[in-house]
PDB file of C-alpha atoms in Angstrom:
ATOM      1  CA  LYS T   1      12.676  -3.399 -18.240  1.00  0.00           C
ATOM      2  CA  SER T   2      11.514  -6.470 -16.373  1.00  0.00           C
ATOM      3  CA  VAL T   3       7.878  -4.576 -15.272  1.00  0.00           C
ATOM      4  CA  ALA T   4       7.512  -3.103 -19.611  1.00  0.00           C
ATOM      5  CA  TYR T   5       7.953  -6.853 -20.381  1.00  0.00           C
ATOM      6  CA  LEU T   6       5.626  -8.308 -17.719  1.00  0.00           C
ATOM      7  CA  THR T   7       2.706  -5.552 -17.778  1.00  0.00           C
ATOM      8  CA  PRO T   8       1.008  -6.934 -21.284  1.00  0.00           C
ATOM      9  CA  PHE T   9       0.483 -10.785 -20.194  1.00  0.00           C
ATOM     10  CA  LEU T  10      -1.336  -9.456 -16.904  1.00  0.00           C
ATOM     11  CA  GLU T  11      -3.229  -6.918 -19.017  1.00  0.00           C
ATOM     12  CA  GLU T  12      -3.472 -10.161 -21.563  1.00  0.00           C
ATOM     13  CA  GLU T  13      -4.843 -12.523 -17.787  1.00  0.00           C
ATOM     14  CA  LYS T  14      -7.035  -9.962 -16.811  1.00  0.00           C
ATOM     15  CA  ARG T  15      -8.527  -9.321 -20.778  1.00  0.00           C
ATOM     16  CA  ARG T  16      -8.590 -13.332 -20.517  1.00  0.00           C
ATOM     17  CA  VAL T  17     -10.348 -14.342 -17.876  1.00  0.00           C
ATOM     18  CA  GLY T  18     -12.628 -11.664 -19.147  1.00  0.00           C
ATOM     19  CA  GLY T  19     -12.035  -9.201 -15.368  1.00  0.00           C
ATOM     20  CA  VAL T  20     -14.854 -11.277 -13.686  1.00  0.00           C
ATOM     21  CA  GLU T  21     -12.751 -11.294 -10.681  1.00  0.00           C
ATOM     22  CA  LYS T  22     -14.136  -7.925  -9.228  1.00  0.00           C
ATOM     23  CA  PRO T  23     -10.288  -6.183  -8.168  1.00  0.00           C
ATOM     24  CA  ALA T  24      -9.729  -6.559  -4.777  1.00  0.00           C
ATOM     25  CA  ALA T  25      -8.661  -2.686  -4.403  1.00  0.00           C
ATOM     26  CA  ARG T  26      -7.787   0.245  -6.272  1.00  0.00           C
ATOM     27  CA  ILE T  27      -3.962   1.449  -5.253  1.00  0.00           C
ATOM     28  CA  LEU T  28      -2.429   4.541  -6.909  1.00  0.00           C
ATOM     29  CA  MET T  29       0.997   4.760  -6.804  1.00  0.00           C
ATOM     30  CA  ALA T  30       3.504   7.080  -7.053  1.00  0.00           C
ATOM     31  CA  THR T  31       7.050   8.369  -6.003  1.00  0.00           C
ATOM     32  CA  VAL T  32       7.241  11.775  -4.845  1.00  0.00           C
ATOM     33  CA  LYS T  33       8.445  14.877  -6.375  1.00  0.00           C
ATOM     34  CA  GLY T  34      11.934  15.353  -6.623  1.00  0.00           C
ATOM     35  CA  ASP T  35      12.800  11.779  -6.633  1.00  0.00           C
ATOM     36  CA  VAL T  36      13.093   9.913 -10.365  1.00  0.00           C
ATOM     37  CA  HIS T  37      13.069   6.642  -8.270  1.00  0.00           C
ATOM     38  CA  ASP T  38      11.071   3.521  -9.366  1.00  0.00           C
ATOM     39  CA  ILE T  39      12.762   0.688  -9.572  1.00  0.00           C
ATOM     40  CA  GLY T  40      10.517  -0.735  -6.228  1.00  0.00           C
ATOM     41  CA  LYS T  41       7.247   1.304  -6.800  1.00  0.00           C
ATOM     42  CA  ASN T  42       7.379  -1.135  -9.840  1.00  0.00           C
ATOM     43  CA  ILE T  43       8.392  -4.373  -8.601  1.00  0.00           C
ATOM     44  CA  VAL T  44       5.488  -3.314  -5.510  1.00  0.00           C
ATOM     45  CA  GLY T  45       3.038  -2.566  -8.838  1.00  0.00           C
ATOM     46  CA  VAL T  46       3.203  -5.897 -10.033  1.00  0.00           C
ATOM     47  CA  VAL T  47       2.992  -7.743  -7.295  1.00  0.00           C
ATOM     48  CA  LEU T  48      -0.020  -5.740  -6.599  1.00  0.00           C
ATOM     49  CA  ALA T  49      -1.237  -6.355 -10.489  1.00  0.00           C
ATOM     50  CA  CYS T  50      -0.577 -10.491  -9.864  1.00  0.00           C
ATOM     51  CA  ASN T  51      -2.253  -9.960  -6.965  1.00  0.00           C
ATOM     52  CA  ASN T  52      -5.560  -8.585  -8.037  1.00  0.00           C
ATOM     53  CA  TYR T  53      -5.174  -5.187  -7.292  1.00  0.00           C
ATOM     54  CA  ASP T  54      -6.005  -2.560  -9.873  1.00  0.00           C
ATOM     55  CA  VAL T  55      -2.926  -0.050  -9.758  1.00  0.00           C
ATOM     56  CA  VAL T  56      -2.764   3.483 -10.733  1.00  0.00           C
ATOM     57  CA  ASP T  57       0.735   4.425 -11.610  1.00  0.00           C
ATOM     58  CA  LEU T  58       1.525   7.823 -11.806  1.00  0.00           C
ATOM     59  CA  GLY T  59       5.176   7.433 -11.934  1.00  0.00           C
ATOM     60  CA  VAL T  60       8.321   9.414 -10.787  1.00  0.00           C
ATOM     61  CA  MET T  61       8.333  13.404 -10.341  1.00  0.00           C
ATOM     62  CA  VAL T  62       4.980  13.758  -9.072  1.00  0.00           C
ATOM     63  CA  PRO T  63       3.843  16.853  -6.872  1.00  0.00           C
ATOM     64  CA  SER T  64       1.464  16.415  -4.674  1.00  0.00           C
ATOM     65  CA  GLU T  65      -1.911  18.395  -6.371  1.00  0.00           C
ATOM     66  CA  LYS T  66      -1.008  15.664  -9.223  1.00  0.00           C
ATOM     67  CA  ILE T  67      -1.372  12.673  -6.375  1.00  0.00           C
ATOM     68  CA  ILE T  68      -4.394  14.767  -4.778  1.00  0.00           C
ATOM     69  CA  GLU T  69      -6.522  14.664  -7.859  1.00  0.00           C
ATOM     70  CA  ALA T  70      -5.712  12.003  -9.733  1.00  0.00           C
ATOM     71  CA  ALA T  71      -6.909   9.893  -6.323  1.00  0.00           C
ATOM     72  CA  LYS T  72      -9.866  11.203  -6.696  1.00  0.00           C
ATOM     73  CA  ARG T  73     -10.256  11.198 -10.087  1.00  0.00           C
ATOM     74  CA  GLU T  74      -9.696   7.532 -10.409  1.00  0.00           C
ATOM     75  CA  LYS T  75     -11.449   6.873  -7.139  1.00  0.00           C
ATOM     76  CA  VAL T  76      -8.260   5.019  -5.281  1.00  0.00           C
ATOM     77  CA  ASP T  77      -9.006   2.926  -2.033  1.00  0.00           C
ATOM     78  CA  ILE T  78      -5.100   3.290  -1.045  1.00  0.00           C
ATOM     79  CA  ILE T  79      -2.862   5.911  -2.131  1.00  0.00           C
ATOM     80  CA  GLY T  80       1.249   4.863  -2.273  1.00  0.00           C
ATOM     81  CA  LEU T  81       4.014   6.731  -1.786  1.00  0.00           C
ATOM     82  CA  SER T  82       7.871   5.742  -2.930  1.00  0.00           C
ATOM     83  CA  GLY T  83      10.375   7.751  -2.244  1.00  0.00           C
ATOM     84  CA  LEU T  84      14.493   6.910  -2.468  1.00  0.00           C
ATOM     85  CA  ILE T  85      16.411   9.533  -1.860  1.00  0.00           C
ATOM     86  CA  THR T  86      16.529  11.895   1.118  1.00  0.00           C
ATOM     87  CA  PRO T  87      14.403  14.690  -0.001  1.00  0.00           C
ATOM     88  CA  SER T  88      11.802  12.310  -0.410  1.00  0.00           C
ATOM     89  CA  LEU T  89      11.400  11.797   2.848  1.00  0.00           C
ATOM     90  CA  ASP T  90       9.973  15.857   2.829  1.00  0.00           C
ATOM     91  CA  GLU T  91       8.296  15.832   0.374  1.00  0.00           C
ATOM     92  CA  MET T  92       6.282  12.224   1.755  1.00  0.00           C
ATOM     93  CA  VAL T  93       5.398  14.596   5.199  1.00  0.00           C
ATOM     94  CA  HIS T  94       4.077  17.548   2.047  1.00  0.00           C
ATOM     95  CA  MET T  95       1.887  15.069   0.777  1.00  0.00           C
ATOM     96  CA  ALA T  96       0.027  14.087   4.252  1.00  0.00           C
ATOM     97  CA  LYS T  97      -0.276  17.309   4.864  1.00  0.00           C
ATOM     98  CA  GLU T  98      -1.927  18.319   2.009  1.00  0.00           C
ATOM     99  CA  MET T  99      -4.366  14.636   2.059  1.00  0.00           C
ATOM    100  CA  GLN T 100      -4.854  16.045   5.860  1.00  0.00           C
ATOM    101  CA  ARG T 101      -5.745  19.366   4.362  1.00  0.00           C
ATOM    102  CA  GLU T 102      -8.428  17.937   1.693  1.00  0.00           C
ATOM    103  CA  LYS T 103      -9.790  15.827   4.513  1.00  0.00           C
ATOM    104  CA  MET T 104      -8.568  12.506   2.448  1.00  0.00           C
ATOM    105  CA  THR T 105      -9.680   9.299   4.936  1.00  0.00           C
ATOM    106  CA  MET T 106      -7.686   6.702   2.434  1.00  0.00           C
ATOM    107  CA  PRO T 107      -4.768   4.903   3.628  1.00  0.00           C
ATOM    108  CA  LEU T 108      -1.240   5.842   2.804  1.00  0.00           C
ATOM    109  CA  LEU T 109       1.776   3.345   1.960  1.00  0.00           C
ATOM    110  CA  ILE T 110       5.197   4.701   2.404  1.00  0.00           C
ATOM    111  CA  GLY T 111       7.822   2.895   0.731  1.00  0.00           C
ATOM    112  CA  GLY T 112      11.811   3.202  -0.454  1.00  0.00           C
ATOM    113  CA  ALA T 113      15.317   2.983   0.489  1.00  0.00           C
ATOM    114  CA  THR T 114      14.958   6.072   2.504  1.00  0.00           C
ATOM    115  CA  THR T 115      11.949   5.585   4.502  1.00  0.00           C
ATOM    116  CA  SER T 116      11.497   3.389   7.924  1.00  0.00           C
ATOM    117  CA  LYS T 117       8.736   2.840  10.523  1.00  0.00           C
ATOM    118  CA  THR T 118      10.692   5.221  12.929  1.00  0.00           C
ATOM    119  CA  HIS T 119      10.671   8.125  10.221  1.00  0.00           C
ATOM    120  CA  THR T 120       6.733   7.534   9.232  1.00  0.00           C
ATOM    121  CA  ALA T 121       5.526   7.639  13.283  1.00  0.00           C
ATOM    122  CA  LEU T 122       7.563  10.462  13.738  1.00  0.00           C
ATOM    123  CA  ARG T 123       6.665  12.747  11.463  1.00  0.00           C
ATOM    124  CA  ILE T 124       4.396  11.268   8.614  1.00  0.00           C
ATOM    125  CA  GLU T 125       1.624   9.404  10.402  1.00  0.00           C
ATOM    126  CA  THR T 126       1.428  12.687  12.796  1.00  0.00           C
ATOM    127  CA  ALA T 127       0.720  14.169  10.032  1.00  0.00           C
ATOM    128  CA  TYR T 128      -2.420  12.964   8.558  1.00  0.00           C
ATOM    129  CA  SER T 129      -5.579  11.250  10.893  1.00  0.00           C
ATOM    130  CA  GLY T 130      -5.639   8.332   7.899  1.00  0.00           C
ATOM    131  CA  PRO T 131      -4.068   4.604   8.339  1.00  0.00           C
ATOM    132  CA  THR T 132      -0.740   5.623   7.431  1.00  0.00           C
ATOM    133  CA  VAL T 133       2.183   2.871   7.518  1.00  0.00           C
ATOM    134  CA  HIS T 134       5.406   1.885   6.754  1.00  0.00           C
ATOM    135  CA  VAL T 135       5.537  -0.884   4.811  1.00  0.00           C
ATOM    136  CA  LEU T 136       9.537  -2.413   4.620  1.00  0.00           C
ATOM    137  CA  ASP T 137       9.333  -3.723   1.183  1.00  0.00           C
ATOM    138  CA  ALA T 138       7.470  -5.537  -2.341  1.00  0.00           C
ATOM    139  CA  SER T 139       7.226  -8.415  -0.011  1.00  0.00           C
ATOM    140  CA  ARG T 140       4.758  -7.160   2.036  1.00  0.00           C
ATOM    141  CA  ALA T 141       2.878  -5.048   0.540  1.00  0.00           C
ATOM    142  CA  VAL T 142       0.079  -7.383  -0.645  1.00  0.00           C
ATOM    143  CA  GLY T 143      -0.689  -8.386   2.806  1.00  0.00           C
ATOM    144  CA  VAL T 144      -0.673  -4.719   4.124  1.00  0.00           C
ATOM    145  CA  ALA T 145      -2.694  -3.635   1.243  1.00  0.00           C
ATOM    146  CA  SER T 146      -5.146  -6.852   2.231  1.00  0.00           C
ATOM    147  CA  THR T 147      -5.784  -5.835   5.498  1.00  0.00           C
ATOM    148  CA  LEU T 148      -6.886  -2.634   4.690  1.00  0.00           C
ATOM    149  CA  VAL T 149      -8.980  -2.873   2.996  1.00  0.00           C
ATOM    150  CA  SER T 150     -10.384  -6.097   5.006  1.00  0.00           C
ATOM    151  CA  ASP T 151     -14.116  -5.368   6.545  1.00  0.00           C
ATOM    152  CA  THR T 152     -12.638  -7.520   9.600  1.00  0.00           C
ATOM    153  CA  LEU T 153      -9.059  -6.929  10.039  1.00  0.00           C
ATOM    154  CA  ALA T 154      -8.333  -3.474   9.073  1.00  0.00           C
ATOM    155  CA  GLU T 155      -9.505  -1.263  12.036  1.00  0.00           C
ATOM    156  CA  LYS T 156      -7.689  -3.722  14.524  1.00  0.00           C
ATOM    157  CA  PHE T 157      -4.720  -3.450  11.765  1.00  0.00           C
ATOM    158  CA  VAL T 158      -4.748   0.680  11.851  1.00  0.00           C
ATOM    159  CA  ALA T 159      -6.061   0.747  16.005  1.00  0.00           C
ATOM    160  CA  ASP T 160      -2.381  -1.312  16.339  1.00  0.00           C
ATOM    161  CA  THR T 161      -0.161   0.490  14.183  1.00  0.00           C
ATOM    162  CA  LYS T 162      -0.916   3.823  15.845  1.00  0.00           C
ATOM    163  CA  ILE T 163      -0.512   2.543  18.596  1.00  0.00           C
ATOM    164  CA  GLU T 164       3.041   0.913  17.436  1.00  0.00           C
ATOM    165  CA  TYR T 165       3.901   4.449  16.041  1.00  0.00           C
ATOM    166  CA  GLN T 166       2.678   6.167  19.629  1.00  0.00           C
ATOM    167  CA  HIS T 167       5.116   4.295  21.185  1.00  0.00           C
ATOM    168  CA  ILE T 168       8.326   4.783  18.867  1.00  0.00           C
ATOM    169  CA  ARG T 169       7.590   8.666  19.630  1.00  0.00           C
ATOM    170  CA  ASP T 170       7.578   8.039  22.971  1.00  0.00           C
ATOM    171  CA  ALA T 171      10.787   5.724  23.336  1.00  0.00           C
ATOM    172  CA  ARG T 172      11.566   8.712  20.821  1.00  0.00           C
ATOM    173  CA  ALA T 173      11.369  11.536  23.538  1.00  0.00           C
ATOM    174  CA  GLY T 174      12.439   9.187  26.048  1.00  0.00           C
ATOM    175  CA  LYS T 175       8.759   8.689  28.215  1.00  0.00           C
ATOM    176  CA  THR T 176       9.130   5.313  28.261  1.00  0.00           C
ATOM    177  CA  ALA T 177      12.774   3.996  27.658  1.00  0.00           C
ATOM    178  CA  LYS T 178      13.694   0.380  29.206  1.00  0.00           C
ATOM    179  CA  PRO T 179      16.318   1.757  32.160  1.00  0.00           C
ATOM    180  CA  LEU T 180      19.695  -0.367  31.399  1.00  0.00           C
ATOM    181  CA  ALA T 181      20.300  -3.432  33.426  1.00  0.00           C
ATOM    182  CA  THR T 182      23.314  -3.081  36.292  1.00  0.00           C
ATOM    183  CA  LEU T 183      27.196  -3.864  35.156  1.00  0.00           C
ATOM    184  CA  ASP T 184      26.020  -6.880  37.728  1.00  0.00           C
ATOM    185  CA  GLU T 185      23.262  -7.577  35.544  1.00  0.00           C
ATOM    186  CA  ALA T 186      24.576  -7.445  32.465  1.00  0.00           C
ATOM    187  CA  ARG T 187      27.877  -9.564  33.500  1.00  0.00           C
ATOM    188  CA  ALA T 188      25.038 -12.523  34.589  1.00  0.00           C
ATOM    189  CA  ASN T 189      23.575 -12.365  31.596  1.00  0.00           C
ATOM    190  CA  GLY T 190      27.319 -12.611  29.213  1.00  0.00           C
ATOM    191  CA  PHE T 191      27.696 -14.944  26.786  1.00  0.00           C
TER     192      PHE T 191
END
């Protein structure tokens, strides 16, 4: 209800300013198929809109075909996926595979209560060669989006994120697990 209340004010502000300022980027947002939760997505949308992003919100229960079609039609710079329930995680993986199949290259942002950096690194980022970033919460969305569309910061951020996600995969596979401290070391490091 609060998002619905704020939206006309945001639109009026854009109209009043006369659209002089070019949007920072165009971001498509959707809650994936099988999920009807949109509170978090709506909050992220308002935060982005307040920070000069043009947000295309497809709503809830959006199948991958519709997301890809809208992304192409609307010429968006970034796609943001949201999900709250566990089955959303598999749908996000499916969406990443579809983006890869369509040879898309735009950044893919992943967010929602059941999502995690680990799941994004293990399952979603490995399915899509474009930049894939888990966004912890609405307060981080603008920083991540602005970095991804920056001419000077994007390349390093994407590379650093890929390295971080590879470390997560390696640690999960046991390749870089830190050796455990000995009992004597642990006792010496006690309280």
